[in-house]
Tab-separated table of C-alpha atoms and ligand atoms in Angstrom:
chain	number	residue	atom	x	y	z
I	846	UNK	CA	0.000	0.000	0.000
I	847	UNK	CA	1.693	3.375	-0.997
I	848	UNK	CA	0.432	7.049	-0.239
I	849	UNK	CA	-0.643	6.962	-3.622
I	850	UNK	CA	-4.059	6.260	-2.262
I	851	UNK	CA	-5.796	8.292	-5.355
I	852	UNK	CA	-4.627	5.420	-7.499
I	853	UNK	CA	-7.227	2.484	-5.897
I	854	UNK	CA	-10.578	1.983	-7.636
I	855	UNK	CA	-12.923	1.198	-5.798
I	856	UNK	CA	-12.307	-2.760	-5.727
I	857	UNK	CA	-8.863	-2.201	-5.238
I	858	UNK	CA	-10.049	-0.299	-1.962
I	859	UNK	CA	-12.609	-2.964	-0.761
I	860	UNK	CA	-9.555	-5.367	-0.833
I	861	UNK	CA	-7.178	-2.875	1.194
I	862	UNK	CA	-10.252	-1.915	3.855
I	863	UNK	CA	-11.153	-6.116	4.169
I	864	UNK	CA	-8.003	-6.656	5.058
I	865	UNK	CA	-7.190	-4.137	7.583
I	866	UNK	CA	-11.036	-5.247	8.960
I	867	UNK	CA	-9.686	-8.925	9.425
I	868	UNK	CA	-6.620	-7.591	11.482
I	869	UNK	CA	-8.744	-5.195	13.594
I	870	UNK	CA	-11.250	-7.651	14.103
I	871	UNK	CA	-8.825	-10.440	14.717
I	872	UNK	CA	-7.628	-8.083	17.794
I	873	UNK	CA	-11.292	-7.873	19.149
I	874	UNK	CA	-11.432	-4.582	18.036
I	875	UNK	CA	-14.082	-4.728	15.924
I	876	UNK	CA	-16.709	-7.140	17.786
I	877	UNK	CA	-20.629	-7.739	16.907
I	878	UNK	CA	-20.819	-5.653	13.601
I	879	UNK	CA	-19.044	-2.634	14.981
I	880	UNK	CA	-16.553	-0.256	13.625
I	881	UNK	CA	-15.837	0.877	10.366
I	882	UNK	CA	-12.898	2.186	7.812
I	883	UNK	CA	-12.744	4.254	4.906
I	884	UNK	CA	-10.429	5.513	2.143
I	885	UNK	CA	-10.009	8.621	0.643
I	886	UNK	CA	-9.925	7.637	-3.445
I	887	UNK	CA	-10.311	11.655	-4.745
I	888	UNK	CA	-9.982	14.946	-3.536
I	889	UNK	CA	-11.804	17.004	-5.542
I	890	UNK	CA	-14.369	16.635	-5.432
I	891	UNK	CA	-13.954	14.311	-2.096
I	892	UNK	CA	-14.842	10.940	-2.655
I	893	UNK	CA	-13.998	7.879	0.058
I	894	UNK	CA	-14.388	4.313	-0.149
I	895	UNK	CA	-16.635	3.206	2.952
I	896	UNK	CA	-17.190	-0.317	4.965
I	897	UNK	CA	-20.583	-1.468	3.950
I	898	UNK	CA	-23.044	-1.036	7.198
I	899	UNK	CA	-24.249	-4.006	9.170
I	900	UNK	CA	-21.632	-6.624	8.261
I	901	UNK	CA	-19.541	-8.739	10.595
I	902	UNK	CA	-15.745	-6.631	9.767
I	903	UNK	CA	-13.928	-10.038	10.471
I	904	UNK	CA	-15.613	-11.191	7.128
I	905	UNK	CA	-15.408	-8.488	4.542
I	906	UNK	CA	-14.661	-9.264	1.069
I	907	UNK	CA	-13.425	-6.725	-1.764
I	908	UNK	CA	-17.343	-6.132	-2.837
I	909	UNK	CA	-18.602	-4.698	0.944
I	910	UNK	CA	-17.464	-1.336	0.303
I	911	UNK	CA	-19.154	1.380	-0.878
I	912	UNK	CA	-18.290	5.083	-2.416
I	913	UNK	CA	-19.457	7.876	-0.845
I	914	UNK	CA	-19.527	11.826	-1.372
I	915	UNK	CA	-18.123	14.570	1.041
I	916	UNK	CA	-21.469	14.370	2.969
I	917	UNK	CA	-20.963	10.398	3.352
I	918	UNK	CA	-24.313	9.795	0.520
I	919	UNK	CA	-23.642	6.732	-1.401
I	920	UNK	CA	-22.547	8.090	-4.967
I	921	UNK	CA	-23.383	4.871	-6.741
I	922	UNK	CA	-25.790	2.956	-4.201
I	923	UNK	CA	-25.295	0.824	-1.589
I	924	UNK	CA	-25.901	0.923	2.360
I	925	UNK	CA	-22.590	2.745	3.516
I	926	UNK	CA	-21.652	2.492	7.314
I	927	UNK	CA	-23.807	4.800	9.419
I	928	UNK	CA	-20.982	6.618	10.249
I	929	UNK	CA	-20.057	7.682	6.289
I	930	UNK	CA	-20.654	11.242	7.157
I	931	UNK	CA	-18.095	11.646	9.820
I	932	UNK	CA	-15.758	9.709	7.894
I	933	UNK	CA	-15.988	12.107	5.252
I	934	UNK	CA	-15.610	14.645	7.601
I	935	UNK	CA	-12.803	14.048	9.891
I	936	UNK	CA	-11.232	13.382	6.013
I	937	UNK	CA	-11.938	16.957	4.887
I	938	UNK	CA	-10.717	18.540	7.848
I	939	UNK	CA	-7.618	16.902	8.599
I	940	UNK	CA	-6.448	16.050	5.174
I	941	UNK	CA	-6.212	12.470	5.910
I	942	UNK	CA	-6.376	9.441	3.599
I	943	UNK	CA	-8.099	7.008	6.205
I	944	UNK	CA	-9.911	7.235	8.533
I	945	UNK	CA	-10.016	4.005	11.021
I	946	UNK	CA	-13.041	3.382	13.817
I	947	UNK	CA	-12.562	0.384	15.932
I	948	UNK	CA	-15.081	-0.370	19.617
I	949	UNK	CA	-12.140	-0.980	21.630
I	950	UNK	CA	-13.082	-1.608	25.408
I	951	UNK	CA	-9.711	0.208	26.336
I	952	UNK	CA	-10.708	3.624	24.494
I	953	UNK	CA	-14.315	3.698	26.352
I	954	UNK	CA	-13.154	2.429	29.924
I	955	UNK	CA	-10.938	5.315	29.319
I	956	UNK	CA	-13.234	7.930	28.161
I	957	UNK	CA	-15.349	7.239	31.340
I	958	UNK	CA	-12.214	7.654	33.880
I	959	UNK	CA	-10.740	10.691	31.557
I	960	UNK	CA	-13.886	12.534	29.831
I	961	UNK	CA	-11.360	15.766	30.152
I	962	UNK	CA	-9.156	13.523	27.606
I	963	UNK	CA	-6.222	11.666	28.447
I	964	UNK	CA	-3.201	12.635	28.306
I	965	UNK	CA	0.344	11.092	27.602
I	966	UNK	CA	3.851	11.746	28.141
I	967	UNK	CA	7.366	10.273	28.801
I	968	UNK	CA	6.413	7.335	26.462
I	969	UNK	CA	9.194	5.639	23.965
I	970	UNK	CA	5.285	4.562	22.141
I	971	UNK	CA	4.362	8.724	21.506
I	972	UNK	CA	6.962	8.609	18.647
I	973	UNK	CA	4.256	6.320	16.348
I	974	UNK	CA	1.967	9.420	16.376
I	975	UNK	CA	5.294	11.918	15.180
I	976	UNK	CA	5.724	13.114	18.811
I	977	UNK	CA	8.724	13.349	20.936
I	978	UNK	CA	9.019	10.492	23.673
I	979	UNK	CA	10.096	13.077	26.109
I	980	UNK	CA	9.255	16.741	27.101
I	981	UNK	CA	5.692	17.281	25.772
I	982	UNK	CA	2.345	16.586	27.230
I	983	UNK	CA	-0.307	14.988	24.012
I	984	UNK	CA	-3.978	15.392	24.564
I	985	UNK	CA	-6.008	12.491	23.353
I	986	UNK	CA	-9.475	14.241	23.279
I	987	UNK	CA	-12.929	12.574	24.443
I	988	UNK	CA	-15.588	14.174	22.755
I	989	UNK	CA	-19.686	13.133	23.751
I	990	UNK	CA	-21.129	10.581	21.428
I	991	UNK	CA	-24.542	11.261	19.575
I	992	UNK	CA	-26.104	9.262	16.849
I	993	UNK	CA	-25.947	12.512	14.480
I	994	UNK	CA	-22.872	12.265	12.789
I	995	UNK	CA	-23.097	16.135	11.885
I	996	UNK	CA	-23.180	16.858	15.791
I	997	UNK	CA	-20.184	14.404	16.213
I	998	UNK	CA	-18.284	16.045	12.824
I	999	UNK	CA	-18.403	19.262	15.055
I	1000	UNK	CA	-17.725	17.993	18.606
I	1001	UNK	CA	-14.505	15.922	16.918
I	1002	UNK	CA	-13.660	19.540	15.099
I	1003	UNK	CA	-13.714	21.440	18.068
I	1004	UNK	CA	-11.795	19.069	20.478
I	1005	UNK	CA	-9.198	17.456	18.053
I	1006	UNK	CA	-5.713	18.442	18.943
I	1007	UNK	CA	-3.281	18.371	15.672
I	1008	UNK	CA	-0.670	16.727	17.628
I	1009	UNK	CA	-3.265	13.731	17.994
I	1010	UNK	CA	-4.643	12.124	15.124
I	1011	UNK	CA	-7.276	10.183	16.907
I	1012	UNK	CA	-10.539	11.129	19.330
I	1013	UNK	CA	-12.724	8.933	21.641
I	1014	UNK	CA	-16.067	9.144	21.203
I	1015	UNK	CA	-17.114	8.588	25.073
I	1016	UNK	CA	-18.807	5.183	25.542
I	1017	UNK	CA	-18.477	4.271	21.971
I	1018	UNK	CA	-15.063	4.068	20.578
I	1019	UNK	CA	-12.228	5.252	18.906
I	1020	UNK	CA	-11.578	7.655	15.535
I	1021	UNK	CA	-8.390	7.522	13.919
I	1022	UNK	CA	-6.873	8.862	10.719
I	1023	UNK	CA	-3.821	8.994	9.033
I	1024	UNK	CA	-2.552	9.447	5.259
I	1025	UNK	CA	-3.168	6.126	3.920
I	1026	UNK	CA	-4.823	2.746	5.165
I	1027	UNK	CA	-1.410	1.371	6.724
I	1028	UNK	CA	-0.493	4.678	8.494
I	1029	UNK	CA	-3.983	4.588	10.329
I	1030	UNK	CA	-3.712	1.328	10.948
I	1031	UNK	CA	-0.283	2.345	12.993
I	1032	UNK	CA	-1.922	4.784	14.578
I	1033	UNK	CA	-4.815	3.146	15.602
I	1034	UNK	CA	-2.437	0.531	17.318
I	1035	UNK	CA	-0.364	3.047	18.681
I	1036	UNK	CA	-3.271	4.995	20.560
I	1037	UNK	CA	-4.902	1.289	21.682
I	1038	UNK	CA	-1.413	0.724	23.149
I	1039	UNK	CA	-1.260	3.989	24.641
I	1040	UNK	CA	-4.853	3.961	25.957
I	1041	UNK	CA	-4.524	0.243	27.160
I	1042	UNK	CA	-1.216	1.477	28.973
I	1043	UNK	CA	-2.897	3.775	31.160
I	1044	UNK	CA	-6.119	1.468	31.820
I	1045	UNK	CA	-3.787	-1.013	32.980
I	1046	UNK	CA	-2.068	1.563	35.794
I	1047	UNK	CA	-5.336	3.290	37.159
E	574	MRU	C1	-22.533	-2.631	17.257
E	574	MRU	S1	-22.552	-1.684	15.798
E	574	MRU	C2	-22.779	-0.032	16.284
E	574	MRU	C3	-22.981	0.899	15.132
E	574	MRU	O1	-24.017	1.779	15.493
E	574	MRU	C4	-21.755	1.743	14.806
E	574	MRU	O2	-21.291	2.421	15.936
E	574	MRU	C5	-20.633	0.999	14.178
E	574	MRU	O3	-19.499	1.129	14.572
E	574	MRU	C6	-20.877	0.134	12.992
E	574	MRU	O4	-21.825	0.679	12.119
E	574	MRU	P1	-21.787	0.343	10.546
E	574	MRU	O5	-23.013	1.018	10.001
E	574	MRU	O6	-21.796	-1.149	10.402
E	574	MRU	O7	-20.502	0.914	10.017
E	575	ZN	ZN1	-19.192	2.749	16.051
């Protein structure tokens, strides 16, 4: 997979997103039906390839994806994931090129203790998300969850820190992004370490 991301079609993406689904899911991260993933395939104007809704992530194969517009609509047809819209949205306003959302039990066990956020320092780990290990304090924000994904596009705008490319959703789960499908994928195993660090201390 190479930061070319524009260069997928849309199969080409259902592959990439079914197999970073099976790893998540083989993690637990991903139980029931939950979570979903998404990649960016154009710019301009902004189209992403979405996880079809409702389907078990373990089992995804190249066809359960479906493309979606800047407002998360399905261009094409198709049930995208419920949560197309914010996908699109944490997309626009970050610049990423995935966007990763896993139901880890770490991120909302910590969301409850933390709602403030969390934050992390003196860790070897902070590197994976391009900060220093030592000398800075990094903000994971919690932001309330709400089944409107345009109230949850502007909580998660509000509250993101740019140092941070992630945000728990309190009692739901974890958002992360990064600039292609194997860059959120380390940074969506970077923050579970980080969050399942601090669960483990308190
Ligand atoms: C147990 S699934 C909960 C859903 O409401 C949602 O939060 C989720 O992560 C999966 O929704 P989906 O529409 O399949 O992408
Ligand atoms: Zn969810």
């Amino acid at each position: 997979m190479t930061a070319d991301i524009s260069a997928l079609d849309l199969e080409e993406a259902g592959a990439v997103l079914a197999a970073e689904s099976a790893r998540f899911a083989s993690f637990g991260w991903m139980r029931g039906t939950s979570g979903n993933l998404s990649v960016v395939l154009s710019r301009d104007p902004l189209r992403l390839a979405v996880t079809a809704s409702g389907h078990d992530k373990g089992e995804l194969t190249p066809a359960d994806v479906v493309l979606v517009d800047g407002g998360g609509a399905a261009v094409n047809g198709g049930k995208p994931s419920a949560e197309a819209e914010l996908h699109a949205r944490v997309a626009a306003l970050t610049g990423a090129g995935a966007v990763v959302h896993v139901h880890t039990v770490a991120s909302v066990a910590m969301g409850r203790r933390e709602p403030g956020g969390i934050v992390f320092s003196d860790l070897e780990m902070l590197k994976g998300v391009g900060q220093p290990a030592h000398g800075v304090e990094v903000t994971l924000p919690v932001i309330a969850n709400s089944q409107d994904m345009k109230v949850l596009g502007d909580r998660l705008e509000a509250a993101r820190d740019p140092r941070m490319p992630a945000v728990v959703v309190a009692g739901h789960g974890l958002y992360v992004w990064g600039a292609d499908p194997r860059q959120a994928r380390h940074h969506t195993e970077v923050v579970e370490w980080l969050l399942e660090l601090e669960l483990s201390q308190r």
